[in-house]
CSV table of C-alpha atoms in Angstrom, one decimal:
chain,number,residue,atom,x,y,z
A,1,ALA,CA,-3.6,-6.5,17.0
A,2,GLN,CA,-4.5,-5.8,13.1
A,3,LYS,CA,-3.3,-8.3,10.7
A,4,ILE,CA,-3.8,-9.2,7.1
A,5,THR,CA,-3.2,-12.6,5.8
A,6,GLN,CA,-2.8,-13.8,2.2
A,7,THR,CA,-2.2,-17.6,2.0
A,8,GLN,CA,-1.6,-18.0,-1.6
A,9,PRO,CA,1.9,-16.9,-2.6
A,10,GLY,CA,1.3,-17.8,-6.2
A,11,MET,CA,-1.6,-18.5,-8.4
A,12,PHE,CA,-2.0,-19.6,-12.1
A,13,VAL,CA,-5.1,-18.9,-14.2
A,14,GLN,CA,-5.9,-19.4,-17.8
A,15,GLU,CA,-6.8,-16.3,-19.8
A,16,LYS,CA,-10.4,-15.6,-20.0
A,17,GLU,CA,-11.2,-17.4,-16.8
A,18,ALA,CA,-12.0,-16.1,-13.4
A,19,VAL,CA,-9.8,-16.4,-10.4
A,20,THR,CA,-10.2,-15.6,-6.8
A,21,LEU,CA,-7.4,-14.3,-4.6
A,22,ASP,CA,-7.9,-14.9,-0.8
A,23,CYS,CA,-7.4,-12.5,2.0
A,24,THR,CA,-8.3,-12.7,5.7
A,25,TYR,CA,-7.9,-10.1,8.3
A,26,ASP,CA,-8.1,-9.5,11.9
A,27,THR,CA,-9.2,-6.5,13.7
A,28,SER,CA,-11.1,-5.5,16.8
A,29,ASP,CA,-12.1,-2.1,15.5
A,30,PRO,CA,-15.8,-2.1,14.0
A,31,SER,CA,-14.9,0.5,11.5
A,32,TYR,CA,-12.3,-0.4,8.9
A,33,GLY,CA,-11.6,-0.4,5.3
A,34,LEU,CA,-10.3,-3.2,3.0
A,35,PHE,CA,-8.3,-2.5,-0.2
A,36,TRP,CA,-6.7,-4.3,-2.9
A,37,TYR,CA,-3.8,-3.1,-4.9
A,38,LYS,CA,-2.1,-4.4,-8.0
A,39,GLN,CA,1.8,-4.2,-8.4
A,40,PRO,CA,3.1,-5.1,-11.8
A,41,SER,CA,6.7,-5.8,-12.4
A,42,SER,CA,7.4,-2.2,-13.2
A,43,GLY,CA,6.8,-1.6,-9.4
A,44,GLU,CA,4.0,0.9,-9.2
A,45,MET,CA,1.1,0.4,-6.8
A,46,ILE,CA,-2.3,0.6,-8.6
A,47,PHE,CA,-5.4,1.0,-6.4
A,48,LEU,CA,-8.2,-1.6,-7.5
A,49,ILE,CA,-10.9,-1.7,-5.1
A,50,TYR,CA,-12.3,-0.7,-1.7
A,51,GLN,CA,-14.8,-2.1,0.7
A,52,GLY,CA,-15.9,-0.3,4.1
A,53,SER,CA,-16.7,-2.4,7.0
A,54,TYR,CA,-20.2,-0.9,7.1
A,55,ASP,CA,-21.0,-1.3,3.2
A,56,GLN,CA,-23.9,-3.7,2.9
A,57,GLN,CA,-23.1,-4.5,-0.7
A,58,ASN,CA,-20.0,-5.9,-2.2
A,59,ALA,CA,-17.7,-3.6,-4.0
A,60,THR,CA,-17.3,-4.1,-7.7
A,61,GLU,CA,-15.0,-2.1,-10.2
A,62,GLY,CA,-15.3,-3.4,-13.7
A,63,ARG,CA,-13.8,-6.8,-13.8
A,64,TYR,CA,-12.8,-6.6,-10.1
A,65,SER,CA,-15.2,-7.7,-7.4
A,66,LEU,CA,-14.6,-8.0,-3.7
A,67,ASN,CA,-16.3,-10.7,-1.9
A,68,PHE,CA,-16.7,-9.5,1.6
A,69,GLN,CA,-17.7,-12.0,4.2
A,70,LYS,CA,-17.6,-10.1,7.6
A,71,ALA,CA,-18.4,-12.9,9.8
A,72,ARG,CA,-15.6,-14.9,8.5
A,73,LYS,CA,-13.4,-11.8,8.3
A,74,SER,CA,-12.5,-12.5,4.6
A,75,ALA,CA,-12.1,-10.0,1.7
A,76,ASN,CA,-11.4,-12.1,-1.4
A,77,LEU,CA,-10.6,-10.4,-4.8
A,78,VAL,CA,-12.4,-11.8,-7.8
A,79,ILE,CA,-11.0,-11.1,-11.2
A,80,SER,CA,-13.4,-12.0,-13.9
A,81,ALA,CA,-12.3,-12.8,-17.6
A,82,SER,CA,-8.6,-12.7,-16.7
A,83,GLN,CA,-6.2,-11.0,-19.2
A,84,LEU,CA,-2.6,-11.5,-19.8
A,85,GLY,CA,-2.0,-7.8,-18.4
A,86,ASP,CA,-3.5,-9.0,-15.1
A,87,SER,CA,-0.1,-10.9,-14.3
A,88,ALA,CA,1.2,-9.0,-11.3
A,89,MET,CA,1.6,-9.1,-7.5
A,90,TYR,CA,-1.7,-8.4,-5.6
A,91,PHE,CA,-1.9,-7.0,-2.1
A,92,CYS,CA,-4.8,-7.0,0.2
A,93,ALA,CA,-4.6,-4.1,2.8
A,94,MET,CA,-6.6,-3.0,5.7
A,95,SER,CA,-7.0,0.6,7.3
A,96,LEU,CA,-5.6,1.0,10.8
A,97,PRO,CA,-7.9,2.7,13.2
A,98,GLY,CA,-8.2,6.5,12.8
A,99,GLY,CA,-6.4,6.2,9.5
A,100,GLN,CA,-9.0,6.1,6.9
A,101,GLY,CA,-7.0,5.3,3.8
A,102,GLY,CA,-3.7,6.9,5.1
A,103,LYS,CA,-2.6,4.1,7.4
A,104,LEU,CA,-2.7,0.7,5.8
A,105,ILE,CA,-1.2,-2.7,6.8
A,106,PHE,CA,-0.8,-5.0,3.9
A,107,GLY,CA,-0.7,-8.8,3.5
A,108,GLN,CA,2.4,-10.5,1.9
A,109,GLY,CA,0.9,-10.6,-1.5
A,110,THR,CA,-0.1,-13.1,-4.2
A,111,GLU,CA,1.6,-13.4,-7.4
A,112,LEU,CA,-0.8,-14.0,-10.3
A,113,SER,CA,0.3,-15.5,-13.5
A,114,VAL,CA,-2.2,-15.6,-16.3
A,115,LYS,CA,-1.4,-18.2,-19.1
A,116,PRO,CA,-2.2,-17.6,-22.7
B,1,ASN,CA,-1.3,17.3,-12.0
B,2,ALA,CA,2.0,15.4,-11.4
B,3,GLY,CA,0.3,13.3,-8.7
B,4,VAL,CA,2.8,12.0,-6.1
B,5,THR,CA,6.5,12.5,-7.0
B,6,GLN,CA,9.6,10.9,-5.4
B,7,THR,CA,13.2,11.7,-5.6
B,8,PRO,CA,15.7,10.1,-6.2
B,9,LYS,CA,14.6,7.0,-8.2
B,10,PHE,CA,17.8,5.0,-7.0
B,11,GLN,CA,20.2,5.6,-4.3
B,12,VAL,CA,23.3,3.8,-2.9
B,13,LEU,CA,24.5,4.6,0.4
B,14,LYS,CA,27.4,3.6,2.7
B,15,THR,CA,26.7,2.4,6.3
B,16,GLY,CA,26.5,5.4,8.5
B,17,GLN,CA,25.6,7.8,5.8
B,18,SER,CA,22.4,10.1,6.2
B,19,MET,CA,20.1,11.2,3.5
B,20,THR,CA,16.7,12.5,2.7
B,21,LEU,CA,14.2,10.9,0.4
B,22,GLN,CA,11.9,13.6,-1.1
B,23,CYS,CA,8.2,13.3,-1.5
B,24,ALA,CA,5.6,15.9,-3.0
B,25,GLN,CA,2.1,15.8,-4.0
B,26,ASP,CA,0.2,18.4,-5.9
B,27,MET,CA,-3.3,17.3,-5.0
B,28,ASN,CA,-3.7,19.1,-1.8
B,29,HIS,CA,-4.1,15.9,0.1
B,30,GLU,CA,-4.1,16.1,3.9
B,31,TYR,CA,-2.8,12.5,4.4
B,32,MET,CA,0.9,11.5,3.5
B,33,SER,CA,2.5,8.3,4.4
B,34,TRP,CA,5.8,6.6,3.9
B,35,TYR,CA,6.1,2.8,3.4
B,36,ARG,CA,9.0,0.3,2.8
B,37,GLN,CA,8.7,-2.7,0.8
B,38,ASP,CA,11.3,-5.5,1.2
B,39,PRO,CA,11.6,-8.4,-1.2
B,40,GLY,CA,8.7,-10.8,-1.3
B,41,MET,CA,6.7,-8.7,1.3
B,42,GLY,CA,4.0,-6.3,1.4
B,43,LEU,CA,4.5,-2.7,2.4
B,44,ARG,CA,5.0,-1.6,5.9
B,45,LEU,CA,4.2,1.8,7.4
B,46,ILE,CA,7.0,3.9,8.5
B,47,HIS,CA,5.6,7.2,9.5
B,48,TYR,CA,2.5,9.2,8.3
B,49,SER,CA,1.0,12.6,8.6
B,50,VAL,CA,-2.6,14.0,8.7
B,51,GLY,CA,-1.6,17.4,7.9
B,52,ALA,CA,1.1,20.2,8.0
B,53,GLY,CA,2.7,20.1,11.5
B,54,ILE,CA,1.4,16.7,12.5
B,55,THR,CA,3.1,13.4,12.2
B,56,ASP,CA,3.0,10.1,13.8
B,57,GLN,CA,4.8,6.6,13.9
B,58,GLY,CA,3.8,3.6,11.9
B,59,GLU,CA,4.8,-0.2,12.3
B,60,VAL,CA,8.5,0.4,11.7
B,61,PRO,CA,9.8,3.9,12.4
B,62,ASN,CA,13.1,3.3,14.1
B,63,GLY,CA,15.8,4.8,12.1
B,64,TYR,CA,13.7,7.4,10.3
B,65,ASN,CA,12.6,10.9,10.9
B,66,VAL,CA,9.9,12.9,9.2
B,67,SER,CA,8.4,16.3,9.3
B,68,ARG,CA,5.7,18.0,7.5
B,69,SER,CA,6.1,21.9,7.2
B,70,THR,CA,3.9,22.2,4.1
B,71,THR,CA,0.7,20.2,2.7
B,72,GLU,CA,2.8,19.2,-0.4
B,73,ASP,CA,5.9,17.8,1.1
B,74,PHE,CA,6.8,15.0,3.3
B,75,PRO,CA,10.6,14.2,3.4
B,76,LEU,CA,11.8,10.9,5.1
B,77,ARG,CA,15.3,11.1,6.5
B,78,LEU,CA,17.5,8.3,7.3
B,79,LEU,CA,19.7,9.3,10.1
B,80,SER,CA,22.5,6.8,9.9
B,81,ALA,CA,21.8,4.3,7.2
B,82,ALA,CA,22.1,0.5,7.9
B,83,PRO,CA,22.1,-2.4,5.5
B,84,SER,CA,18.8,-3.4,7.0
B,85,GLN,CA,17.2,-0.2,5.6
B,86,THR,CA,17.9,-1.5,2.1
B,87,SER,CA,14.4,-1.5,0.5
B,88,VAL,CA,12.2,0.1,-1.8
B,89,TYR,CA,10.4,3.2,-0.3
B,90,PHE,CA,7.0,4.4,-1.4
B,91,CYS,CA,5.3,7.6,-0.4
B,92,ALA,CA,1.6,8.0,-0.6
B,93,SER,CA,-1.0,10.6,-0.1
B,94,SER,CA,-4.9,10.5,0.1
B,95,TYR,CA,-7.8,12.8,1.1
B,96,PHE,CA,-9.0,12.7,4.7
B,97,GLY,CA,-12.6,11.3,4.7
B,98,ARG,CA,-13.3,12.1,1.3
B,99,GLY,CA,-12.5,8.9,-0.4
B,100,PRO,CA,-10.5,5.7,0.3
B,101,GLU,CA,-8.0,5.5,-2.4
B,102,GLN,CA,-4.1,6.2,-1.5
B,103,PHE,CA,-2.1,7.5,-4.3
B,104,PHE,CA,1.4,6.1,-4.4
B,105,GLY,CA,4.6,7.6,-5.8
B,106,PRO,CA,6.8,5.5,-8.0
B,107,GLY,CA,9.2,4.5,-5.3
B,108,THR,CA,12.8,5.1,-4.3
B,109,ARG,CA,15.1,2.0,-4.5
B,110,LEU,CA,17.6,2.3,-1.8
B,111,THR,CA,20.7,0.1,-1.4
B,112,VAL,CA,22.9,0.5,1.8
B,113,LEU,CA,26.3,-1.2,1.6
């Protein structure tokens, strides 16, 4: 069965430093997508970055990059130069078979706090 | 574009009552999904749809019904509310095969007493 695991319930980082949020996944399907979403205290879900299982290069979007290690089944999110506005919950998610981006399973999330 | 809209924003029900959570999108997305988020947890898929007239179950479908009569609308019906259905409900939509991003609505916070 598909599963997403985020083992860090909470993380602290100093402003302007880089931080890595861990995510491991389990699936037997060769075709899947990995997503990261940000949920600020206001509650909305904000899409950050996507990595397809066949993508050769690690995905990057501005200050966000996804460290994709297929053999280890990990998809860690790296945030460079942290800002106070990065304080939020971060969720790793994976698409279910046949679901493209429409059927996702989520990890339990990591709460990131950025210190000034 | 309004994106994905959900109504109501907040709702309190008594055990046994029924209600419908509304979801609409104006982006002509084929895919629509309903998720619930319980405190301290990630989102769990309730039902999803790949187009008008086509729906299927997700991880936690019990106690919920859906239908998709138009591309734009995807209502979620609670048949007989239970306290275990107290949660925040998110509707989402996405293109099918034309990009990975799933667009989420603002959520409905439901309390069942």
